[in-house]
Coordinates of C-alpha atoms and ligand atoms in Angstrom, one line a residue:
X1 CA 95.3 -5.6 143.4
X2 CA 96.5 -3.4 146.2
X3 CA 95.7 0.3 145.6
X4 CA 98.8 2.4 146.0
X5 CA 98.7 5.8 147.5
X6 CA 99.2 7.3 144.1
X7 CA 96.4 5.4 142.4
X8 CA 94.0 6.2 145.2
X9 CA 94.8 9.8 144.8
X10 CA 94.2 9.6 141.1
X11 CA 90.8 8.0 141.5
X12 CA 89.5 10.5 144.0
X13 CA 89.6 13.9 142.2
X14 CA 87.9 14.8 139.0
X15 CA 89.4 18.2 138.3
X16 CA 93.0 19.0 139.0
X17 CA 95.2 22.0 138.9
X18 CA 98.6 21.8 137.2
X19 CA 100.5 21.6 140.5
X20 CA 98.1 18.9 141.6
X21 CA 98.8 17.0 138.4
X22 CA 102.5 17.4 138.6
X23 CA 102.4 16.6 142.3
X24 CA 101.0 13.2 141.4
X25 CA 103.7 12.6 138.9
X26 CA 106.5 13.6 141.3
X27 CA 104.8 11.6 144.1
X28 CA 105.0 8.5 141.9
X29 CA 108.7 9.2 141.3
X30 CA 109.3 9.5 145.0
X31 CA 107.5 6.2 145.5
X32 CA 109.4 4.6 142.8
X33 CA 112.6 5.4 144.7
X34 CA 111.2 3.9 147.8
X35 CA 110.2 7.2 149.5
X36 CA 106.9 8.5 150.8
X37 CA 104.8 9.9 147.9
X38 CA 103.6 12.7 150.2
X39 CA 107.0 14.3 149.6
X40 CA 106.1 15.0 146.0
X41 CA 104.2 18.2 146.6
X42 CA 104.8 20.7 143.7
X43 CA 104.4 24.4 143.8
X44 CA 104.7 27.3 141.4
X45 CA 108.3 28.4 141.1
X46 CA 109.4 31.4 143.0
X47 CA 112.3 31.8 140.7
X48 CA 110.6 32.2 137.3
X49 CA 114.0 32.7 135.7
X50 CA 115.2 29.2 136.7
X51 CA 112.1 27.0 136.3
X52 CA 108.3 26.9 136.2
X53 CA 107.6 24.6 139.1
X54 CA 109.5 23.3 142.1
X55 CA 109.3 20.5 144.6
X56 CA 111.0 20.9 148.0
X57 CA 110.2 17.4 149.3
X58 CA 113.8 16.2 149.4
X59 CA 114.4 18.3 152.5
X60 CA 111.7 16.5 154.6
X61 CA 112.9 13.3 153.0
X62 CA 116.4 13.9 154.2
X63 CA 115.1 14.0 157.8
X64 CA 113.0 10.9 157.4
X65 CA 115.5 8.8 155.6
X66 CA 118.7 10.2 157.0
X67 CA 120.2 11.0 153.6
X68 CA 121.5 14.3 152.1
X69 CA 118.6 16.1 150.3
X70 CA 120.5 16.4 147.0
X71 CA 120.9 12.6 146.9
X72 CA 117.1 12.0 147.3
X73 CA 116.4 14.9 144.8
X74 CA 118.9 13.3 142.3
X75 CA 117.2 9.9 142.5
X76 CA 113.8 11.4 141.9
X77 CA 115.0 13.6 139.0
X78 CA 116.5 10.5 137.3
X79 CA 113.0 9.0 137.3
X80 CA 111.3 12.2 136.2
X81 CA 113.6 12.6 133.2
X82 CA 112.4 9.3 131.8
X83 CA 109.1 11.1 131.4
X84 CA 108.5 13.4 128.4
X85 CA 106.5 15.7 130.5
X86 CA 109.6 17.7 131.5
X87 CA 111.8 19.8 129.4
X88 CA 113.9 20.3 132.4
X89 CA 114.1 18.5 135.7
X90 CA 117.1 19.3 137.8
X91 CA 118.5 19.4 141.3
X92 CA 119.5 22.8 142.6
X93 CA 121.7 22.6 145.7
X94 CA 121.1 21.9 148.4
X95 CA 118.2 19.8 147.3
X96 CA 115.5 21.7 145.4
X97 CA 113.9 20.0 142.4
X98 CA 113.4 22.5 139.6
X99 CA 110.9 21.6 136.9
X100 CA 110.1 23.1 133.5
X101 CA 107.4 21.5 131.3
X102 CA 108.0 20.2 127.8
X103 CA 106.2 22.0 125.0
X104 CA 104.3 18.8 124.1
X105 CA 103.0 18.5 127.7
X106 CA 102.0 22.2 127.8
X107 CA 100.2 21.8 124.5
X108 CA 98.4 18.8 125.9
X109 CA 97.3 20.7 129.0
X110 CA 96.2 23.6 126.9
X111 CA 93.9 21.4 124.9
X112 CA 92.5 19.9 128.1
X113 CA 91.7 23.4 129.4
X114 CA 90.1 24.3 126.2
X115 CA 87.9 21.2 126.4
X116 CA 87.0 21.8 130.0
X117 CA 83.6 23.3 130.5
X118 CA 84.7 24.9 133.8
X119 CA 87.8 26.4 132.1
X120 CA 89.9 25.1 135.0
X121 CA 87.9 26.5 137.9
X122 CA 88.4 23.7 140.5
X123 CA 85.1 21.9 141.3
X124 CA 85.2 21.9 145.0
X125 CA 81.7 23.1 146.0
X126 CA 80.0 19.7 145.6
X127 CA 76.6 21.4 145.5
X128 CA 76.9 22.7 149.1
X129 CA 74.7 25.7 149.8
X130 CA 76.4 29.0 150.9
X131 CA 74.5 32.2 151.6
X132 CA 76.5 35.2 150.6
X133 CA 75.4 38.3 152.6
X134 CA 76.5 41.3 150.7
X135 CA 75.3 44.7 149.4
X136 CA 73.6 45.6 152.7
X137 CA 72.3 49.0 151.6
X138 CA 70.0 50.9 153.8
X139 CA 66.7 51.8 152.2
X140 CA 65.6 55.4 152.4
X141 CA 69.2 56.6 152.0
X142 CA 70.6 56.8 148.5
X143 CA 73.3 54.3 147.7
X144 CA 76.6 55.9 148.4
X145 CA 80.2 54.8 147.7
X146 CA 80.4 53.1 151.1
X147 CA 78.2 50.4 149.5
X148 CA 80.4 49.9 146.5
X149 CA 82.9 47.5 147.9
X150 CA 80.4 45.1 149.5
X151 CA 78.5 44.9 146.3
X152 CA 81.3 44.2 143.9
X153 CA 83.5 42.0 146.1
X154 CA 80.4 40.0 147.2
X155 CA 79.2 39.5 143.6
X156 CA 82.6 38.2 142.6
X157 CA 82.9 35.8 145.6
X158 CA 79.4 34.5 144.8
X159 CA 80.2 34.0 141.2
X160 CA 83.4 32.2 142.0
X161 CA 81.6 29.9 144.5
X162 CA 78.9 29.2 141.9
X163 CA 81.6 28.4 139.2
X164 CA 83.3 26.1 141.7
X165 CA 80.1 24.1 142.1
X166 CA 78.5 25.6 145.2
X167 CA 74.9 26.4 145.4
X168 CA 75.7 30.0 146.2
X169 CA 72.8 32.3 147.0
X170 CA 73.2 36.1 147.4
X171 CA 71.1 37.9 149.9
X172 CA 71.2 41.6 150.0
X173 CA 70.2 42.0 153.6
X174 CA 68.6 45.4 153.3
X175 CA 68.8 47.7 156.2
X176 CA 65.1 48.4 156.1
X177 CA 64.0 48.3 159.7
X178 CA 66.2 50.7 161.6
X179 CA 66.5 54.3 162.7
X180 CA 66.9 55.6 159.2
X181 CA 63.2 54.8 158.6
X182 CA 62.2 56.4 161.8
X183 CA 64.1 59.5 160.8
X184 CA 62.3 59.7 157.5
X185 CA 58.9 59.2 159.1
X186 CA 59.6 61.9 161.6
X187 CA 60.7 64.4 159.0
X188 CA 57.7 63.7 156.8
X189 CA 55.3 63.9 159.7
X190 CA 56.6 67.5 160.2
X191 CA 56.1 68.4 156.6
X192 CA 52.8 66.8 156.1
X193 CA 51.2 66.7 159.5
X194 CA 47.7 66.3 158.0
X195 CA 48.5 63.1 156.0
X196 CA 46.4 60.2 157.2
X197 CA 49.4 57.9 157.7
X198 CA 50.4 60.0 160.8
X199 CA 47.0 59.7 162.4
X200 CA 46.5 57.3 165.3
X201 CA 43.4 55.8 163.7
X202 CA 44.9 55.2 160.2
X203 CA 43.1 52.4 158.5
X204 CA 45.2 50.4 156.0
X205 CA 42.5 49.4 153.4
X206 CA 40.7 52.7 153.6
X207 CA 43.2 55.5 154.0
X208 CA 45.6 56.5 151.4
X209 CA 49.3 57.0 152.1
X210 CA 51.6 59.8 151.2
X211 CA 53.2 59.3 147.8
X212 CA 57.0 59.6 147.7
X213 CA 59.7 59.7 145.0
X214 CA 63.5 59.1 145.0
X215 CA 64.4 62.8 144.9
X216 CA 62.3 63.5 147.9
X217 CA 63.7 60.6 149.8
X218 CA 67.2 61.5 149.0
X219 CA 66.6 65.0 150.2
X220 CA 64.6 64.1 153.4
X221 CA 67.0 61.5 154.8
X222 CA 70.2 63.5 155.1
X223 CA 68.3 66.4 156.5
X224 CA 66.6 64.3 159.1
X225 CA 69.9 62.7 160.0
X226 CA 71.5 66.1 160.5
X227 CA 68.7 67.4 162.6
X228 CA 68.8 64.3 164.9
X229 CA 72.4 65.0 165.6
X230 CA 71.8 68.5 166.6
X231 CA 68.5 68.1 168.4
X232 CA 68.0 65.5 171.1
X233 CA 64.2 65.9 171.0
X234 CA 64.1 65.2 167.3
X235 CA 66.3 62.2 167.7
X236 CA 64.0 60.8 170.5
X237 CA 61.0 61.3 168.2
X238 CA 62.8 59.4 165.4
X239 CA 63.6 56.6 167.8
X240 CA 60.0 56.5 169.0
X241 CA 58.8 56.3 165.4
X242 CA 61.2 53.4 164.7
X243 CA 59.9 51.6 167.8
X244 CA 56.3 52.1 166.7
X245 CA 57.0 51.0 163.2
X246 CA 58.6 47.8 164.5
X247 CA 55.6 47.3 166.7
X248 CA 53.2 47.5 163.8
X249 CA 51.7 51.0 163.9
X250 CA 49.5 50.8 160.8
X251 CA 50.2 54.3 159.3
X252 CA 53.9 53.9 159.7
X253 CA 53.9 50.4 158.2
X254 CA 52.0 51.8 155.2
X255 CA 54.5 54.6 154.9
X256 CA 57.4 52.1 155.3
X257 CA 55.9 50.1 152.4
X258 CA 55.9 53.3 150.3
X259 CA 59.5 54.0 151.2
X260 CA 60.3 50.4 150.1
X261 CA 58.3 50.8 146.9
X262 CA 60.4 53.9 145.9
X263 CA 63.8 52.7 147.2
X264 CA 64.1 49.3 145.8
X265 CA 63.8 50.0 142.1
X266 CA 66.4 52.8 142.6
X267 CA 68.8 50.4 144.3
X268 CA 68.2 47.8 141.5
X269 CA 69.1 50.4 138.9
X270 CA 72.4 51.1 140.6
X271 CA 73.3 47.5 141.1
X272 CA 72.4 46.7 137.5
X273 CA 74.9 49.2 136.3
X274 CA 77.5 47.4 138.4
X275 CA 76.4 43.9 137.1
X276 CA 75.4 43.0 140.6
X277 CA 72.3 41.0 141.3
X278 CA 70.8 39.2 144.3
X279 CA 68.9 35.9 144.5
X280 CA 67.1 37.3 147.6
X281 CA 66.1 40.7 148.5
X282 CA 65.4 40.0 152.1
X283 CA 65.8 42.7 154.7
X284 CA 66.2 43.2 158.4
X285 CA 62.4 43.5 158.5
X286 CA 62.0 39.8 157.3
X287 CA 64.0 38.7 160.3
X288 CA 61.7 40.4 162.7
X289 CA 59.3 37.4 162.9
X290 CA 62.2 35.2 164.2
X291 CA 63.1 37.4 167.1
X292 CA 60.6 35.7 169.4
X293 CA 62.0 32.3 168.5
X294 CA 65.5 33.7 169.1
X295 CA 64.6 34.9 172.6
X296 CA 62.9 31.5 173.4
X297 CA 66.0 29.5 172.3
X298 CA 68.3 31.8 174.3
X299 CA 66.1 31.4 177.4
X300 CA 65.8 27.7 177.0
X301 CA 69.6 27.4 176.9
X302 CA 69.9 29.6 179.9
X303 CA 72.0 32.1 178.1
X304 CA 69.9 35.3 178.6
X305 CA 70.8 37.6 181.5
X306 CA 69.3 40.8 182.8
X307 CA 71.6 43.7 182.9
X308 CA 70.4 47.2 183.6
X309 CA 67.0 46.3 182.3
X310 CA 68.4 44.9 179.0
X311 CA 68.7 41.3 178.0
X312 CA 72.2 40.2 177.2
X313 CA 74.3 37.1 176.5
X314 CA 77.8 36.7 177.9
X315 CA 80.3 35.7 175.3
X316 CA 83.6 35.4 177.0
X317 CA 85.7 32.3 176.2
X318 CA 88.6 30.9 178.1
X319 CA 91.4 31.7 175.8
X320 CA 90.3 35.2 174.9
X321 CA 93.3 37.5 174.8
X322 CA 91.2 40.7 175.3
X323 CA 87.8 41.0 176.9
X324 CA 84.8 40.7 174.6
X325 CA 81.6 42.6 175.6
X326 CA 78.3 40.7 176.0
X327 CA 75.9 41.0 173.2
X328 CA 72.7 42.9 173.8
X329 CA 69.5 41.1 172.6
X330 CA 66.9 43.5 173.8
X331 CA 67.3 47.0 175.0
X332 CA 65.5 48.1 178.3
X333 CA 62.6 49.4 176.2
X334 CA 62.2 46.0 174.6
X335 CA 63.5 47.2 171.2
X336 CA 65.7 45.1 169.0
X337 CA 69.2 45.9 167.9
X338 CA 71.4 45.3 164.9
X339 CA 72.7 42.2 166.6
X340 CA 69.2 40.9 167.4
X341 CA 68.4 41.2 163.7
X342 CA 71.5 39.4 162.6
X343 CA 70.9 36.5 165.0
X344 CA 67.3 36.2 163.9
X345 CA 68.4 36.3 160.3
X346 CA 70.6 33.2 161.0
X347 CA 67.5 31.4 162.2
X348 CA 65.7 32.4 159.0
X349 CA 68.6 31.3 156.8
X350 CA 68.9 28.0 158.6
X351 CA 65.1 27.3 158.0
X352 CA 65.1 28.5 154.4
X353 CA 68.4 27.1 153.1
X354 CA 70.1 24.9 155.8
X355 CA 73.4 26.2 154.4
X356 CA 76.8 24.8 155.0
X357 CA 78.2 28.3 155.1
X358 CA 77.2 31.9 155.6
X359 CA 79.6 34.4 154.3
X360 CA 79.3 38.1 155.3
X361 CA 81.0 40.6 153.0
X362 CA 81.0 43.6 155.3
X363 CA 83.3 46.5 156.2
X364 CA 86.1 45.4 158.5
X365 CA 85.0 48.0 161.0
X366 CA 82.1 45.7 161.8
X367 CA 84.3 42.8 162.7
X368 CA 83.5 43.0 166.5
X369 CA 79.8 43.0 165.8
X370 CA 80.2 39.8 163.8
X371 CA 82.5 38.1 166.4
X372 CA 79.7 38.7 168.9
X373 CA 76.9 37.5 166.6
X374 CA 78.9 34.4 165.6
X375 CA 79.7 33.5 169.2
X376 CA 76.2 33.9 170.3
X377 CA 74.8 31.9 167.4
X378 CA 77.2 29.1 168.2
X379 CA 76.4 29.1 171.9
X380 CA 72.7 28.9 171.0
X381 CA 73.2 26.3 168.3
X382 CA 71.3 28.4 165.8
X383 CA 73.0 26.8 162.8
X384 CA 75.5 24.2 161.8
X385 CA 76.7 26.5 159.0
X386 CA 80.3 27.8 159.2
X387 CA 79.8 31.5 159.5
X388 CA 82.6 33.6 158.0
X389 CA 83.3 37.3 158.3
X390 CA 84.8 38.5 155.0
X391 CA 85.8 42.0 155.9
X392 CA 86.9 44.7 153.4
X393 CA 88.9 47.9 153.9
X394 CA 88.1 51.5 153.1
X395 CA 88.1 53.2 149.8
X396 CA 90.2 56.3 150.4
X397 CA 90.8 59.5 148.5
X398 CA 94.3 60.6 147.5
X399 CA 94.7 62.3 150.9
X400 CA 94.5 58.8 152.5
X401 CA 91.2 59.5 154.1
X402 CA 87.8 58.0 153.3
X403 CA 86.8 59.2 149.8
X404 CA 84.7 62.4 149.8
X405 CA 83.2 64.6 147.2
X406 CA 85.0 67.9 146.4
X407 CA 82.6 69.6 148.8
X408 CA 83.6 67.1 151.5
X409 CA 80.3 65.1 151.4
X410 CA 79.8 61.4 150.9
X411 CA 79.5 60.8 147.2
X412 CA 76.4 59.1 145.8
X413 CA 77.2 55.9 144.0
X414 CA 75.3 57.0 141.0
X415 CA 77.4 60.1 140.7
X416 CA 80.6 58.1 141.0
X417 CA 79.6 55.7 138.2
X418 CA 78.7 58.6 136.0
X419 CA 81.9 60.4 136.7
X420 CA 83.8 57.3 135.6
X421 CA 81.7 56.9 132.5
X422 CA 82.3 60.5 131.4
X423 CA 86.0 60.2 132.1
X424 CA 86.2 57.0 130.0
X425 CA 84.4 58.8 127.2
X426 CA 86.8 61.7 127.2
X427 CA 89.6 59.3 127.1
X428 CA 88.2 57.2 124.3
X429 CA 87.4 60.3 122.3
X430 CA 90.9 61.6 122.7
X431 CA 92.4 58.3 121.6
X432 CA 90.2 58.1 118.6
X433 CA 89.6 54.4 119.1
X434 CA 86.0 54.8 118.3
X435 CA 86.1 57.5 115.7
X436 CA 83.6 55.8 113.4
X437 CA 81.2 54.7 116.2
X438 CA 77.8 56.2 116.7
X439 CA 77.1 58.4 119.8
X440 CA 75.1 55.6 121.2
X441 CA 77.8 53.1 120.7
X442 CA 80.4 55.4 122.3
X443 CA 78.2 55.9 125.2
X444 CA 77.7 52.2 125.8
X445 CA 81.4 51.5 125.5
X446 CA 82.3 54.4 127.8
X447 CA 79.9 53.0 130.4
X448 CA 81.5 49.6 130.3
X449 CA 85.0 50.9 130.3
X450 CA 84.3 53.3 133.2
X451 CA 82.6 50.6 135.3
X452 CA 85.4 48.1 134.5
X453 CA 87.9 50.7 135.6
X454 CA 86.2 51.2 139.0
X455 CA 85.6 47.5 139.6
X456 CA 89.0 46.3 138.6
X457 CA 90.7 49.2 140.5
X458 CA 88.9 48.0 143.6
X459 CA 89.1 44.2 143.2
X460 CA 92.8 44.2 142.4
X461 CA 93.5 45.0 146.0
X462 CA 93.1 42.2 148.6
X463 CA 89.6 42.9 150.0
X464 CA 90.9 43.4 153.6
X465 CA 93.1 46.3 152.5
X466 CA 92.3 50.0 152.2
X467 CA 93.0 51.5 148.8
X468 CA 93.2 54.8 147.1
X469 CA 90.6 55.6 144.6
X470 CA 92.4 57.2 141.6
X471 CA 90.2 57.3 138.5
X472 CA 93.0 58.5 136.2
X473 CA 95.2 55.5 137.2
X474 CA 92.2 53.1 137.0
X475 CA 91.5 54.3 133.4
X476 CA 95.0 53.9 132.2
X477 CA 95.6 51.7 129.2
X478 CA 98.7 50.4 130.9
X479 CA 99.3 48.5 134.1
X480 CA 96.9 46.5 136.2
X481 CA 93.7 48.2 135.1
X482 CA 90.3 47.1 133.8
X483 CA 90.9 49.3 130.8
X484 CA 94.0 47.4 129.9
X485 CA 92.2 44.0 130.2
X486 CA 89.3 45.1 128.1
X487 CA 91.7 46.6 125.6
X488 CA 93.5 43.3 125.3
X489 CA 90.2 41.5 124.5
X490 CA 89.5 44.0 121.8
X491 CA 92.9 43.4 120.3
X492 CA 92.2 39.7 120.2
X493 CA 88.8 40.3 118.7
X494 CA 90.4 42.3 115.9
X495 CA 92.9 39.5 115.1
X496 CA 90.1 37.0 115.0
X497 CA 88.0 39.2 112.8
X498 CA 90.8 39.9 110.4
X499 CA 91.5 36.3 110.0
X500 CA 87.8 35.4 109.8
X501 CA 88.1 33.2 112.8
X502 CA 84.8 32.6 114.6
X503 CA 85.0 33.6 118.3
X504 CA 83.5 30.3 119.3
X505 CA 85.7 28.2 116.9
X506 CA 87.3 25.2 118.6
X507 CA 91.1 25.7 118.8
X508 CA 92.5 23.3 116.3
X509 CA 96.0 22.7 117.5
X510 CA 98.3 23.8 120.2
X511 CA 102.0 24.0 119.3
X512 CA 104.6 26.3 120.8
X513 CA 107.3 28.1 118.8
X514 CA 108.7 30.8 121.0
X515 CA 109.3 31.9 124.5
X516 CA 106.5 34.5 124.5
X517 CA 104.1 31.7 123.6
X518 CA 105.4 29.5 126.4
X519 CA 105.0 32.3 128.8
X520 CA 101.4 33.0 127.8
X521 CA 100.6 29.3 127.8
X522 CA 102.0 29.0 131.3
X523 CA 99.9 31.9 132.6
X524 CA 96.8 30.2 131.1
X525 CA 97.7 26.9 132.8
X526 CA 98.2 28.6 136.1
X527 CA 94.6 30.1 136.2
X528 CA 93.3 27.0 137.9
X529 CA 95.8 27.6 140.8
X530 CA 94.7 31.2 141.1
X531 CA 91.0 30.4 141.1
X532 CA 91.7 27.8 143.8
X533 CA 93.5 30.4 145.9
X534 CA 90.8 33.0 145.2
X535 CA 88.2 30.7 146.5
X536 CA 90.2 29.5 149.5
X537 CA 90.9 33.0 150.6
X538 CA 87.6 34.4 149.4
X539 CA 89.7 37.0 147.7
X540 CA 89.0 38.1 144.1
X541 CA 92.3 40.0 143.8
X542 CA 93.8 36.6 142.8
X543 CA 91.5 36.5 139.8
X544 CA 92.6 40.1 138.9
X545 CA 96.2 39.1 139.2
X546 CA 95.7 36.1 137.1
X547 CA 93.9 37.9 134.3
X548 CA 96.5 40.6 134.3
X549 CA 99.3 38.0 133.9
X550 CA 97.5 36.5 131.0
X551 CA 96.8 39.8 129.3
X552 CA 100.4 41.1 129.7
X553 CA 101.8 37.8 128.4
X554 CA 99.4 38.1 125.5
X555 CA 100.7 41.6 124.7
X556 CA 104.2 40.3 124.6
X557 CA 103.2 37.4 122.3
X558 CA 101.3 39.8 120.1
X559 CA 104.1 42.3 120.0
X560 CA 106.7 39.6 119.0
X561 CA 104.7 37.9 116.3
X562 CA 102.9 39.0 113.1
X563 CA 100.0 36.6 113.5
X564 CA 97.8 37.9 110.7
X565 CA 100.5 37.9 108.1
X566 CA 102.1 34.6 109.0
X567 CA 102.6 32.4 105.9
X568 CA 103.2 29.1 107.6
X569 CA 99.7 27.7 107.9
X570 CA 100.4 25.4 110.8
X571 CA 102.1 28.2 112.8
X572 CA 99.3 30.5 112.1
X573 CA 96.7 28.0 113.2
X574 CA 98.6 27.3 116.4
X575 CA 98.7 31.1 117.1
X576 CA 95.1 31.6 116.4
X577 CA 94.3 28.7 118.7
X578 CA 96.2 30.4 121.4
X579 CA 94.4 33.6 120.7
X580 CA 91.0 31.8 121.0
X581 CA 91.9 30.2 124.3
X582 CA 93.4 33.4 125.7
X583 CA 90.2 35.2 124.8
X584 CA 88.1 32.5 126.4
X585 CA 90.2 32.6 129.6
X586 CA 90.2 36.3 129.9
X587 CA 86.4 36.4 129.5
X588 CA 86.1 33.7 132.1
X589 CA 88.1 35.8 134.6
X590 CA 86.1 38.9 133.7
X591 CA 82.9 37.0 134.3
X592 CA 84.0 35.9 137.7
X593 CA 84.7 39.5 138.5
X594 CA 81.3 40.5 137.0
X595 CA 83.0 42.9 134.5
X596 CA 81.5 43.3 131.0
X597 CA 83.9 43.3 128.1
X598 CA 83.5 45.4 124.9
X599 CA 83.8 44.4 121.3
X600 CA 85.8 47.4 120.3
X601 CA 87.3 50.4 122.0
Ligands
LIG701 N1 73.2 47.7 156.4 C1 74.5 47.5 157.1 C2 75.3 48.8 157.0 O1 75.0 49.6 156.1 C3 75.3 46.4 156.5 C4 74.7 45.0 156.6 C5 75.7 43.9 156.6 N2 75.1 42.6 156.7 C6 74.7 42.1 157.9 N3 74.2 40.9 157.9 N4 74.7 42.8 159.0 O2 76.2 49.0 157.7

């Protein structure tokens, strides 16, 4: 038997989104009329008032077959109407095919989703390894809000990639080897000049090292940083200390270990609150041992050049629109730079994971740095992985400038999270949702609601955009907010509890009775498309949009129907099935956003 284009398409893919499924059906109709099946591509309607889906293939067909588009569309529609998949298939002049699904077909798709263990996340990863580089905090400095976006966007992208079947590994890429450590060492050496770790003859096994704690570190670093900006000599000292640390000065290495011992649990604590975790806690320091190899490769490929005592690599390419500066590999004093470390890290990742992709979730202001790093890595053939810069914009205050504390300083992440939690608590108390709850319970709900508000308020914006941090708005029970989504889940929980329906019960039957159900069902069916776009664009805002659509369609459905009191058993069952699936889908979205839900609020 000869395999037709359609049957070949059918055999190839396991998991399909709705538009892919419909695309196959429409392609078959095009083929049945003697046209190329490729014309059958289906997309989500941009006129929701007219139809749910559309196919614009008749226009290309018109050119190919020299026929008016509405004639082709008409022939295709005639075939489609023989199918009970569509409630409506019609031609809209001059040749659009407008499609609306039949209730039976929608019900069938709903049960397919509810049986699907991936809950319609398209399985496109195929086990390929991607390293997601996100978080990127600098040890010795307390986490500040500048690190919020990388952490939460990166975590979501990683979760989505995992859910799509990638072997995604998160690497925090600590800034643990740079000037900030030199600054801390310098400041401490002034305060505690007699400590053995500052002596030239420090002996690791024998001598003890100064003991630090988080409070001390968070006081020392900003001060040292300020001093270095005002005092050239101080700055030179810090640079020297950094250099000596990187060259293995024993006392400094011991002190560095102490800084790491104190910093890392503190970082973990903050990331835990955000539901962010990393498979690897490598730092810039771990890349240090690959710098020699990097230099050798660059030499061997004749890429290294001397320039004013430094070692550089030229990066210009023929079709560059604007000039791109060479990348510096070694400064004239032989020290390494941020770029050196990033290149060495690529060598390390290639050795450890041989990834097919490395995704960097970093502030857009670092784009040039990554353009340079990627070009150099490519010239040197450091990896076959596709390197991607996934930049994010700035979190601004209401004045449109980068968010600051009231006093004008940079806010600590911990303080921001606690502010959100307290605001959530006030709000929940005022609304008396939790009047019977214990203090402890209220506290835990407030923490989750506060964090959800911050995360959703951030993630709803396309990562590349700046946005305005507005806690009141983020905590609102209405609109595209984390609070609204969590609240919707608690509403469903309460229906299920009142009807004694187990959360994990298998939906027994899908049947649609009204438009608000059709609307909700459609939004659920479209999740797969949104997940697909989110992954393709590496942009979690698509997941936020999707879950908001589902939650607001649910609210309408809930508002229109008295689910709990419904007398018709079959109807009630169908409604409860829809509640169960809605809940499952919302929780799936939240999981991909790394947002915890609450039972009650
Ligand atoms: N530590 C850096 C910073 O605070 C971010 C690191 C981003 N990742 C990287 N591979 N360079 O700016």
